[in-house]
CSV table of C-alpha atoms in Angstrom, one decimal:
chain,number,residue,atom,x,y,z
A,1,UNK,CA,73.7,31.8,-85.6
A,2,UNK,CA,70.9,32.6,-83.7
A,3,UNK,CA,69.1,31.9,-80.2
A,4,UNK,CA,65.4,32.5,-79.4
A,5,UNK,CA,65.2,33.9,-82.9
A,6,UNK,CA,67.6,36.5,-81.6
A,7,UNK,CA,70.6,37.2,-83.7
A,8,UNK,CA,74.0,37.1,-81.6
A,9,UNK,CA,76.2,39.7,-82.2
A,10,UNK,CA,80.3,39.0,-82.5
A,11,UNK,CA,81.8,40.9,-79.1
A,12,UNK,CA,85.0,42.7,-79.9
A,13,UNK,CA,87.1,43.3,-77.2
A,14,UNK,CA,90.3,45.5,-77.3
A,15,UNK,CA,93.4,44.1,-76.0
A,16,UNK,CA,93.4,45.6,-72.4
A,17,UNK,CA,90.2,43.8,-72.2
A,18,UNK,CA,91.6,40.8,-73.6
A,19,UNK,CA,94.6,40.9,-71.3
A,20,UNK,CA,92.2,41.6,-68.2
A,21,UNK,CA,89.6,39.0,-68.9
A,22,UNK,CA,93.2,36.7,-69.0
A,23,UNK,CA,94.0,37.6,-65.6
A,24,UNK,CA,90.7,36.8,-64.8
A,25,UNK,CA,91.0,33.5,-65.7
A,26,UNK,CA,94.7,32.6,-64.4
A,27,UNK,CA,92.8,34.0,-60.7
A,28,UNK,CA,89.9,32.0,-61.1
A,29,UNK,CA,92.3,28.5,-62.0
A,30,UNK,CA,94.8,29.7,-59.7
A,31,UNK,CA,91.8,29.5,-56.5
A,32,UNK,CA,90.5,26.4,-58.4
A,33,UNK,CA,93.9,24.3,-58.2
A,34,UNK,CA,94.5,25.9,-54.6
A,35,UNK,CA,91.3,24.0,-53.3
A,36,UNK,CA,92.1,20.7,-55.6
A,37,UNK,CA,95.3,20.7,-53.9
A,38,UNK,CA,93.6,21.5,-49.9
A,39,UNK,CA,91.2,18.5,-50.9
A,40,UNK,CA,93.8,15.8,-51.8
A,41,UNK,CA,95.5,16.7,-48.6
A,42,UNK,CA,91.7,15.8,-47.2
A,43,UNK,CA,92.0,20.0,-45.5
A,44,UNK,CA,88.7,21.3,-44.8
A,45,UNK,CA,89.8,23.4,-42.2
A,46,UNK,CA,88.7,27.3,-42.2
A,47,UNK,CA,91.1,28.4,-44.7
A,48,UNK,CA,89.6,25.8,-47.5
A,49,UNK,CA,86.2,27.0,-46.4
A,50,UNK,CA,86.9,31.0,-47.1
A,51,UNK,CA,88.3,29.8,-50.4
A,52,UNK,CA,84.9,28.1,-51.5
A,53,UNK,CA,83.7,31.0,-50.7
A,54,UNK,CA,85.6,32.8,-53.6
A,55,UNK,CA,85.1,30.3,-56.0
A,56,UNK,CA,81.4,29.7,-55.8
A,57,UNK,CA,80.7,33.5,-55.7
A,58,UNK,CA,82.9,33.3,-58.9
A,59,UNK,CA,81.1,30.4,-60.7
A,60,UNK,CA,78.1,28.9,-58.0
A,61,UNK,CA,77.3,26.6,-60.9
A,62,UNK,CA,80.5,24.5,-59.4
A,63,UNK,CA,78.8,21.6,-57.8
A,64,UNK,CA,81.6,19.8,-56.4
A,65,UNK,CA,83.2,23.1,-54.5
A,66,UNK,CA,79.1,23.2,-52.9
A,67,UNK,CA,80.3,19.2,-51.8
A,68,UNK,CA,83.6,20.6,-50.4
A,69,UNK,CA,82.0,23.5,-48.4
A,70,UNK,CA,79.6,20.7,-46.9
A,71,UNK,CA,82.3,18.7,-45.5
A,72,UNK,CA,84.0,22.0,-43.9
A,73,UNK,CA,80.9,22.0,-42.1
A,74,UNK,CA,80.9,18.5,-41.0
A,75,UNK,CA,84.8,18.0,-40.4
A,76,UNK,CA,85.0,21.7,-38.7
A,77,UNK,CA,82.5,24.6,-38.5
A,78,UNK,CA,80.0,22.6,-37.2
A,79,UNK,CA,80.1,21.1,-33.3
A,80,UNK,CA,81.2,17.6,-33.0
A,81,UNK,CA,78.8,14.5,-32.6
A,82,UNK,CA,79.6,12.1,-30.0
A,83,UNK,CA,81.0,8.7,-31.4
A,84,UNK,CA,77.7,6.4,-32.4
A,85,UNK,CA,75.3,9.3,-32.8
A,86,UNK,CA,73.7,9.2,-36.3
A,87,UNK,CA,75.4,12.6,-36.9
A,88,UNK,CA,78.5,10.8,-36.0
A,89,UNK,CA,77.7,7.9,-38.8
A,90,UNK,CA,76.6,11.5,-41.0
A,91,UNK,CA,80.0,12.9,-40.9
A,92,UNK,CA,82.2,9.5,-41.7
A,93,UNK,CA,80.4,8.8,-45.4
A,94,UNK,CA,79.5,13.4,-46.5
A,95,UNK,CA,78.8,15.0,-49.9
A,96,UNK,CA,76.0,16.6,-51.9
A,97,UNK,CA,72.4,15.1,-51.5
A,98,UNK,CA,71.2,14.4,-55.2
A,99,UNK,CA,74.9,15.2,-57.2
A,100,UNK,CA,76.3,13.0,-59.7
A,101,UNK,CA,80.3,12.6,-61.0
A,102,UNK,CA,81.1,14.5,-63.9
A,103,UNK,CA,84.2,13.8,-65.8
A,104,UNK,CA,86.2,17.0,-64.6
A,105,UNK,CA,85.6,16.4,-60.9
A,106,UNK,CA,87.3,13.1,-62.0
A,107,UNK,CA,90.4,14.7,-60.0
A,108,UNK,CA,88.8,15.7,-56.6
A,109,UNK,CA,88.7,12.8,-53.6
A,110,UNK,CA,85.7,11.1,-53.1
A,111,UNK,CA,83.2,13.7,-55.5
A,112,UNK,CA,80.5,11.5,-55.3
A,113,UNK,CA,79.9,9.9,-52.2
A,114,UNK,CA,76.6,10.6,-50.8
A,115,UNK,CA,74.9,12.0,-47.4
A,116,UNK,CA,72.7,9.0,-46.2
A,117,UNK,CA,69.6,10.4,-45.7
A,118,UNK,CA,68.2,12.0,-42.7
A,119,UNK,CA,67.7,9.4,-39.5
A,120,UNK,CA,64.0,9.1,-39.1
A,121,UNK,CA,65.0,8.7,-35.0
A,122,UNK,CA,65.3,11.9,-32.9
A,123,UNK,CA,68.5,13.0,-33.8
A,124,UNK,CA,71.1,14.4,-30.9
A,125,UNK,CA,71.0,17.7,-31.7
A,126,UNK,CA,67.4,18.2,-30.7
A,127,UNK,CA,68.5,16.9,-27.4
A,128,UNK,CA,71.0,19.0,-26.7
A,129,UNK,CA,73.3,16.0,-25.4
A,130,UNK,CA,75.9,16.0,-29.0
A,131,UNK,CA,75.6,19.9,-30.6
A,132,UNK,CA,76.6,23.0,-29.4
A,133,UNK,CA,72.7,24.5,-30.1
A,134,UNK,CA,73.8,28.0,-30.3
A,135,UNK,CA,77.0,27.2,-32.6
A,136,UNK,CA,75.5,25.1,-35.0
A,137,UNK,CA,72.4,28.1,-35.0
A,138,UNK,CA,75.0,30.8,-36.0
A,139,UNK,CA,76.8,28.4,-38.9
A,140,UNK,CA,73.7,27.4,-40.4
A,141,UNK,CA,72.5,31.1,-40.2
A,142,UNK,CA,75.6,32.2,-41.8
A,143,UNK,CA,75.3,29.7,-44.8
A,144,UNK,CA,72.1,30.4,-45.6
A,145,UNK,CA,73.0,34.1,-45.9
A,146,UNK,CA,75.9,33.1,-47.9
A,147,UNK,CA,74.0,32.0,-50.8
A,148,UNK,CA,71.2,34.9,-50.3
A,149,UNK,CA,73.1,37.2,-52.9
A,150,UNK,CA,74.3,34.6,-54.9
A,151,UNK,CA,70.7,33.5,-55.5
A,152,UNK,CA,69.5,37.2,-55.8
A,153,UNK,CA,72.3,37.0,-59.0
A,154,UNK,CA,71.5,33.5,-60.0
A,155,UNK,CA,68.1,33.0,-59.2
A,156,UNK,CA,67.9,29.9,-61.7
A,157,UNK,CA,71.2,28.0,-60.2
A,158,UNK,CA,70.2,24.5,-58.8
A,159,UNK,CA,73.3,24.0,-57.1
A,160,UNK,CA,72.4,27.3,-55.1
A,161,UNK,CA,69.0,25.8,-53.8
A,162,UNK,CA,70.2,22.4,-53.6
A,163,UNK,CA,72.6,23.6,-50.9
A,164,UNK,CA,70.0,25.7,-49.2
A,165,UNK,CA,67.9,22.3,-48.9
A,166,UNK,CA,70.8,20.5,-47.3
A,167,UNK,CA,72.1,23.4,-45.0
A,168,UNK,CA,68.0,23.8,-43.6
A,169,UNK,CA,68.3,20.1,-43.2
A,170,UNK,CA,71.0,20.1,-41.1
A,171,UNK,CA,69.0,22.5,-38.7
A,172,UNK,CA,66.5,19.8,-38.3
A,173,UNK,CA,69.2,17.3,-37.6
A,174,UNK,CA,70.7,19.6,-35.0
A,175,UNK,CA,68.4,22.1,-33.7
A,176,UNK,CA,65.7,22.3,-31.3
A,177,UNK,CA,62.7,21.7,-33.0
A,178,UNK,CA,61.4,25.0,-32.7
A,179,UNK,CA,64.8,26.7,-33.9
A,180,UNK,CA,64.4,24.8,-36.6
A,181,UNK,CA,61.1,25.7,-37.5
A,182,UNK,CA,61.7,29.6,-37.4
A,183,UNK,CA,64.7,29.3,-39.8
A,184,UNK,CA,62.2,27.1,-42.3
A,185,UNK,CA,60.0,29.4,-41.9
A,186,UNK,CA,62.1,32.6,-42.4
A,187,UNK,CA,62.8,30.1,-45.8
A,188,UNK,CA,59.2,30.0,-47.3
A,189,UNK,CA,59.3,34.2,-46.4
A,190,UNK,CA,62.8,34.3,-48.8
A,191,UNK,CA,60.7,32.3,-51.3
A,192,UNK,CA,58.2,34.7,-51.3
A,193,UNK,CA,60.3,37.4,-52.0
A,194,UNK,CA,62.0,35.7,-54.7
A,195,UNK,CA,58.2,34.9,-55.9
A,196,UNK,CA,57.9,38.7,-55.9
A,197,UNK,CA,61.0,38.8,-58.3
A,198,UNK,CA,60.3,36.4,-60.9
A,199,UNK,CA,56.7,35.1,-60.5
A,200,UNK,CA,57.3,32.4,-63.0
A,201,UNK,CA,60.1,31.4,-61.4
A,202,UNK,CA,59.6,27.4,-61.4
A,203,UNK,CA,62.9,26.6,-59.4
A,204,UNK,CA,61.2,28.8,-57.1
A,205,UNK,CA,57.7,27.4,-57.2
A,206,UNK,CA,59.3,23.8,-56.8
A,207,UNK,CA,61.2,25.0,-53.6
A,208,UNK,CA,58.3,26.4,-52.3
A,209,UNK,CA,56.2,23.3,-52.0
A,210,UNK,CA,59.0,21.5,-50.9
A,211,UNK,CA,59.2,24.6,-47.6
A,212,UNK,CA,55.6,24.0,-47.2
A,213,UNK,CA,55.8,20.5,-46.8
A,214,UNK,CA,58.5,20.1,-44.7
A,215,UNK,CA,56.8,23.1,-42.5
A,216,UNK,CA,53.8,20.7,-42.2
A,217,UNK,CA,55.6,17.5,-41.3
A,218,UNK,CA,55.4,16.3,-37.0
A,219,UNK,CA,59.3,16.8,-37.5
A,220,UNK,CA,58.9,20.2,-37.2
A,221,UNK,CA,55.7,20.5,-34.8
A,222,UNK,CA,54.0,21.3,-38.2
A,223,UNK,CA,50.1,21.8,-39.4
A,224,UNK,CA,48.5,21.8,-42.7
A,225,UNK,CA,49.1,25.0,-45.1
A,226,UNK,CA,46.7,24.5,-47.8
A,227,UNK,CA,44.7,27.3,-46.9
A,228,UNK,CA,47.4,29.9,-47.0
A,229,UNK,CA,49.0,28.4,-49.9
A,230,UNK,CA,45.5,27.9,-52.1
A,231,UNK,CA,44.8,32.0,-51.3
A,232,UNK,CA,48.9,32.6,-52.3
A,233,UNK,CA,47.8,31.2,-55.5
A,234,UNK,CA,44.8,33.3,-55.8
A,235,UNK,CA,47.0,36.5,-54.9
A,236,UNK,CA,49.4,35.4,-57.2
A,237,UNK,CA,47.3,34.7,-60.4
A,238,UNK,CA,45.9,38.3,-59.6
A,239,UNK,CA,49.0,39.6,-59.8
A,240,UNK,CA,49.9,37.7,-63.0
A,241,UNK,CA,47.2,35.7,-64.8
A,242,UNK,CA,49.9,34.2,-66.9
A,243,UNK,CA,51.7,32.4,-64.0
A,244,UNK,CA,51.5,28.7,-64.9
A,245,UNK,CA,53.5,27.5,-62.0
A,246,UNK,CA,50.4,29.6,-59.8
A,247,UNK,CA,47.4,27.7,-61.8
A,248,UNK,CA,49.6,24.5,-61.5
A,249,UNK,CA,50.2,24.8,-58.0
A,250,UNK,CA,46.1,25.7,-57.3
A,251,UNK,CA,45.3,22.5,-59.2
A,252,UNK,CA,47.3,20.7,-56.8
A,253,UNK,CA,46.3,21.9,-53.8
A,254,UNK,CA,42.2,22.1,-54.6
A,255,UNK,CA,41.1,18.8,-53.9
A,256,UNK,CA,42.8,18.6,-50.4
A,257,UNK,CA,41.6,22.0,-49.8
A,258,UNK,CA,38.2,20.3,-49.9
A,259,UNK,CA,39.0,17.3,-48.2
A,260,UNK,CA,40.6,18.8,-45.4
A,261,UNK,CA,37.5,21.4,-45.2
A,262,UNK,CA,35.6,18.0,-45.3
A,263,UNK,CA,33.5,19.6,-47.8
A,264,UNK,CA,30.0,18.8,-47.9
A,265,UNK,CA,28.8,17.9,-51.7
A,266,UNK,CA,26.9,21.7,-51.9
A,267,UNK,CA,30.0,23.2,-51.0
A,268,UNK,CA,32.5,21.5,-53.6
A,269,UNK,CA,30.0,22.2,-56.6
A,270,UNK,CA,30.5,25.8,-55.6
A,271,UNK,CA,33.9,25.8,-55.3
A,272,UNK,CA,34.1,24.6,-58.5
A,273,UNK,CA,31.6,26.9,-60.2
A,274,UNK,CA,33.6,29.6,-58.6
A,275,UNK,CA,37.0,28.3,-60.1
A,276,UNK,CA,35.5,28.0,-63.6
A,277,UNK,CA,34.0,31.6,-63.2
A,278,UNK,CA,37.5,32.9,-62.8
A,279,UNK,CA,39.0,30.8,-65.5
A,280,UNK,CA,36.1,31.9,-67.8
A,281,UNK,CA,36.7,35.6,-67.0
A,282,UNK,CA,40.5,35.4,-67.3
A,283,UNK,CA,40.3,33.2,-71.0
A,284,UNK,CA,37.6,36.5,-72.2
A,285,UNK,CA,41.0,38.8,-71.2
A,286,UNK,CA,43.6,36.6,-73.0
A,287,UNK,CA,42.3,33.6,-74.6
A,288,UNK,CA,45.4,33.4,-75.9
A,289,UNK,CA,47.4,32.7,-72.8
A,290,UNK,CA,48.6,28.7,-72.8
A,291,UNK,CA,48.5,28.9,-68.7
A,292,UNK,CA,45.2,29.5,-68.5
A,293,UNK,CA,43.6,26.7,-71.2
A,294,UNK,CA,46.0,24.8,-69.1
A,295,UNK,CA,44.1,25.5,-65.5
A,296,UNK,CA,40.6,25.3,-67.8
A,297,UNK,CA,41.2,21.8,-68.9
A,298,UNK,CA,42.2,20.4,-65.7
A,299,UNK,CA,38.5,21.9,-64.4
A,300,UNK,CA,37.1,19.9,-67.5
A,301,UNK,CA,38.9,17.0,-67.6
A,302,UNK,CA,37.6,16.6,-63.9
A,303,UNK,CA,34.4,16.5,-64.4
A,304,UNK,CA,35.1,14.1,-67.5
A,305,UNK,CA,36.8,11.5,-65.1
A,306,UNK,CA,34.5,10.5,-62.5
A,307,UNK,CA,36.9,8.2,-61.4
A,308,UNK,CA,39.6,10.0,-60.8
A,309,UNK,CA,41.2,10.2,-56.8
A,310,UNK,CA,41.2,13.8,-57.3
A,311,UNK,CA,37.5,14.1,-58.1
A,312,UNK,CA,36.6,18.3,-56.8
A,313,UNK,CA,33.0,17.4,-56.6
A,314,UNK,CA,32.7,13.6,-57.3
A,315,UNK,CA,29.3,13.0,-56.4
A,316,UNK,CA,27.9,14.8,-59.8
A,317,UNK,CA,25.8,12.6,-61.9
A,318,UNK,CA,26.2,12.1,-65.1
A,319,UNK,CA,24.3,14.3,-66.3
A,320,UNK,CA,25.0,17.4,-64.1
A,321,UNK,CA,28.6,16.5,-65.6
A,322,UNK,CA,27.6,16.4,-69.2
A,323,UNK,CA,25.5,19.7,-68.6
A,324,UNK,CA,28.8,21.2,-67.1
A,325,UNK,CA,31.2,20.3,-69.9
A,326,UNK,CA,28.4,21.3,-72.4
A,327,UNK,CA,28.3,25.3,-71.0
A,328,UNK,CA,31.4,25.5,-71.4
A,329,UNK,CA,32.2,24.3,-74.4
A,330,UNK,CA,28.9,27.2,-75.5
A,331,UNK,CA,31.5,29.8,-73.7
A,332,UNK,CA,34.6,28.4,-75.8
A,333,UNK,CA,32.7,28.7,-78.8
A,334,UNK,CA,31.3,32.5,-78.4
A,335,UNK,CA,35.3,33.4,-77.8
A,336,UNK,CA,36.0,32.4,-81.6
A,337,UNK,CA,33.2,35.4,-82.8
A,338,UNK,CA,36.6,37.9,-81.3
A,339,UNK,CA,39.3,35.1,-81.9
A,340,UNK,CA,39.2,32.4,-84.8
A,341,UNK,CA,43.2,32.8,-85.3
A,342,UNK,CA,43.7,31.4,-82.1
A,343,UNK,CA,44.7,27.6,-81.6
A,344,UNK,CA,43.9,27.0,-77.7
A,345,UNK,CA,40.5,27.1,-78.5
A,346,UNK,CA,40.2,24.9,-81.3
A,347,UNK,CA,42.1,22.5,-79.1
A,348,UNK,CA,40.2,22.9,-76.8
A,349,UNK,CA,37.2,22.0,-78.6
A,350,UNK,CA,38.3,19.4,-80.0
A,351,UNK,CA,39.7,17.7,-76.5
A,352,UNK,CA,36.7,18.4,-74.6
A,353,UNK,CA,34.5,17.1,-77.4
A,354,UNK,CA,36.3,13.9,-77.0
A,355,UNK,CA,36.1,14.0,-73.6
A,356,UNK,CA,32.2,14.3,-73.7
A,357,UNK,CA,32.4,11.3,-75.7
A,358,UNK,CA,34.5,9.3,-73.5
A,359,UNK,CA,32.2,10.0,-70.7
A,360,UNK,CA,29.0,9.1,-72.0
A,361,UNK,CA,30.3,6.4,-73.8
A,362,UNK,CA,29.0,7.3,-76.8
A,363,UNK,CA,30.5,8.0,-80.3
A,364,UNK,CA,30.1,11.6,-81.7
A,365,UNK,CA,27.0,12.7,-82.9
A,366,UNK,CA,26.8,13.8,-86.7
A,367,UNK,CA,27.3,17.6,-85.4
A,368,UNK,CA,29.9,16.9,-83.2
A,369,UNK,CA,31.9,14.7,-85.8
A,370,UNK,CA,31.6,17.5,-88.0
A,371,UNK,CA,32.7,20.3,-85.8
A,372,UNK,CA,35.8,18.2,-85.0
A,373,UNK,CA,36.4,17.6,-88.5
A,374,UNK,CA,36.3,21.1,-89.2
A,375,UNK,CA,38.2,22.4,-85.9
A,376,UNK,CA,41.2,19.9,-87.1
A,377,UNK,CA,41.4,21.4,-90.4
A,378,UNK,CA,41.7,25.1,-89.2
A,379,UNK,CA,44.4,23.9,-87.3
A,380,UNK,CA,46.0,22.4,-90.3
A,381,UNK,CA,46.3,26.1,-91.2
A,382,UNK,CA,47.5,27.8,-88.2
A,383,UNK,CA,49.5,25.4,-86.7
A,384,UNK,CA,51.0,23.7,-90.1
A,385,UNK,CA,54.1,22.1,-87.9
A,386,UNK,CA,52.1,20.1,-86.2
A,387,UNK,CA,50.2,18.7,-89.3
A,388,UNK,CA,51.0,15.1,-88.5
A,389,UNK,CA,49.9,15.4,-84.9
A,390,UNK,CA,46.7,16.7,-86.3
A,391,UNK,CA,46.4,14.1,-89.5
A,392,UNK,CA,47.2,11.2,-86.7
A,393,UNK,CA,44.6,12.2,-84.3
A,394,UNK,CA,42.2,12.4,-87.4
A,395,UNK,CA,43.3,8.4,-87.8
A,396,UNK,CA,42.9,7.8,-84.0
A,397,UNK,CA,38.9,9.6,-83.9
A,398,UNK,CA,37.9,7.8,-87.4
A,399,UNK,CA,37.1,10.8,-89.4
A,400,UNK,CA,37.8,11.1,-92.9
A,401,UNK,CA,39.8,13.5,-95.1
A,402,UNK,CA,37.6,17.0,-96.0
């Protein structure tokens, strides 16, 4: 059997190992039934909370233990709301935010009840009159640590950042909101690290936008980030020009960049002859890089949909946007005298060719029906797996069979 193309080899393991990895297990399902049994009794008092601890540092891939160290919390680390409160209402109906029953939780108490979510009035805590400020500071500082290692080991563990999401939550709910604030924004610096790590790291990348955007909401006292985060891109794509989730995340965050600049008409068109500079220079290094023809179309495909609420300089005529898709379809083209056994381009060529089309509302021309004829055929040959995607968009354009 193989995986990636990568052979697995059969591990042979001596007896002592055998009988070790044996103990290991009758430890791990001896902790396991301890806390099954601590849960049925509904005990979530400290001593069911150090025992999560040892389970989810064994296997943090164990969602429902994540649910039973957030109603520790609730029922005991963290201060007591006063009867009414909506952190009062919080602690009656408590799980995991976005978890879903599997068969083998089937035997823990109320797996799948859900936190409602987050009151949009002023909570108690951020007046001081229902939470011990200070307490509730400490707890949620200590979980977040908690899981800092476990992440540095599992770095691609949902369960891990889904329980970072709900422990920074509850500062918001509790804290003052400028305590909160800091400990978000000691969260997008922990992101950054971890975007130091693993550069690619989508989890990451995901969690990052969600940091930014809760570090810009009135909740938290918050202003817009785009700035800082468009030039973390550009330091990031620097660093790494094969970072999809960096060229994603730029495409993203461009056109409010320019609306929030309020960006006169002369200033978008050079942003965006500056962002197709640096995807021109950056396909001439590695043409054969998927991220980057990625970043390209979405340029191209801009400028082909004049529609579009995304529009990064929508006041281009027609023409102007013709003349723009034409240069760089001439630039595609010159790559293939250095690289004709790549596919990007041809795919390229062949999508912005239609997109030409599509936006002058015009069928091809003789050459241009040709060149996509001939474009679809070379791809035949180096991407032969794909032949019926190619023969059906053949169909689709009305060309015939070479």
């Amino acid at each position: 059997m193989t995986s990636h193309g990568i052979a697995r080899a059969v591990r042979s393991r001596t007896e002592e190992q055998r009988q070790q990895d044996l103990v290991k297990i009758q430890k791990y399902r001896g902790l396991e039934d301890e806390i099954r049994q601590k849960i049925s009794d509904n005990n979530y008092g400290t001593e069911t909370f150090q025992l999560t601890s040892k389970l989810l540092r064994l296997n943090p891939e164990y969602y429902t233990i994540w649910n039973a160290r957030r109603r520790c919390l609730i029922y005991g680390l963290l201060s007591k709301p006063s009867a009414g409160s909506p952190l009062s209402k919080e602690s009656q109906n408590t799980s995991a935010i976005d978890t879903h029953t599997a068969s083998s939780d089937a035997s823990l108490p109320s797996s799948s009840t859900e936190i409602p979510p987050r009151p949009s009035l002023p909570t108690a805590g951020k007046t001081g009159t229902t939470t011990d400020s200070d307490a509730d500071t400490d707890v949620i500082r200590s979980e977040l640590g908690f899981t800092v290692p476990l992440l540095m080991e599992f770095p691609k563990c949902y369960w891990i950042w889904n329980y970072r999401l709900w422990t920074l939550d509850r500062a918001i709910e509790r804290l003052h909101a400028s305590i909160a604030r800091r400990i978000w924004e000691e969260e997008l610096g922990l992101v950054s690290k971890m975007l130091t790590k693993d550069r690619r790291n989508f989890h990451a990348w995901g969690y990052r936008r969600h940091v930014v955007a809760q570090l810009e909401s009135s909740v938290l006292n918050g202003q817009s980030l785009v700035e800082l985060e468009f030039e973390y891109t550009t330091k990031k794509i620097h660093e790494d020009l094969s970072n999809f989730s960096a060229w994603h995340n730029r495409s993203q965050l461009i056109t409010r960049l320019l609306n929030e600049r309020k960006a006169d008409d002369a200033s978008r068109k050079d942003l965006l002859d500056k962002e197709l500079e640096i995807i021109r220079e950056a396909l001439n290094v590695g043409p054969e890089d998927q991220s980057l023809w990625y970043y390209h179309q979405f340029l191209v495909l801009n400028l082909a949909n004049p529609s579009s609420s995304r529009q990064i300089a929508p006041n281009l005529t027609m023409e102007e946007r013709k003349s723009y898709i034409d240069n760089e379809v001439t630039e595609i083209k010159d790559l293939l005298q250095d690289y004709k056994d790549i596919k990007w381009i041809y795919e390229a060529l062949i999508e912005y060719a239609i997109a030409l089309s599509q936006l002058m509302g015009q069928p091809f021309e003789p050459q241009s029906r040709s060149d996509v004829t001939s474009w679809l055929q070379i791809l035949r040959k180096l991407d032969p797996k794909r032949n019926g995607r190619w023969s059906d968009l053949e169909k689709d354009l009305g060309l015939g069979q070479i």
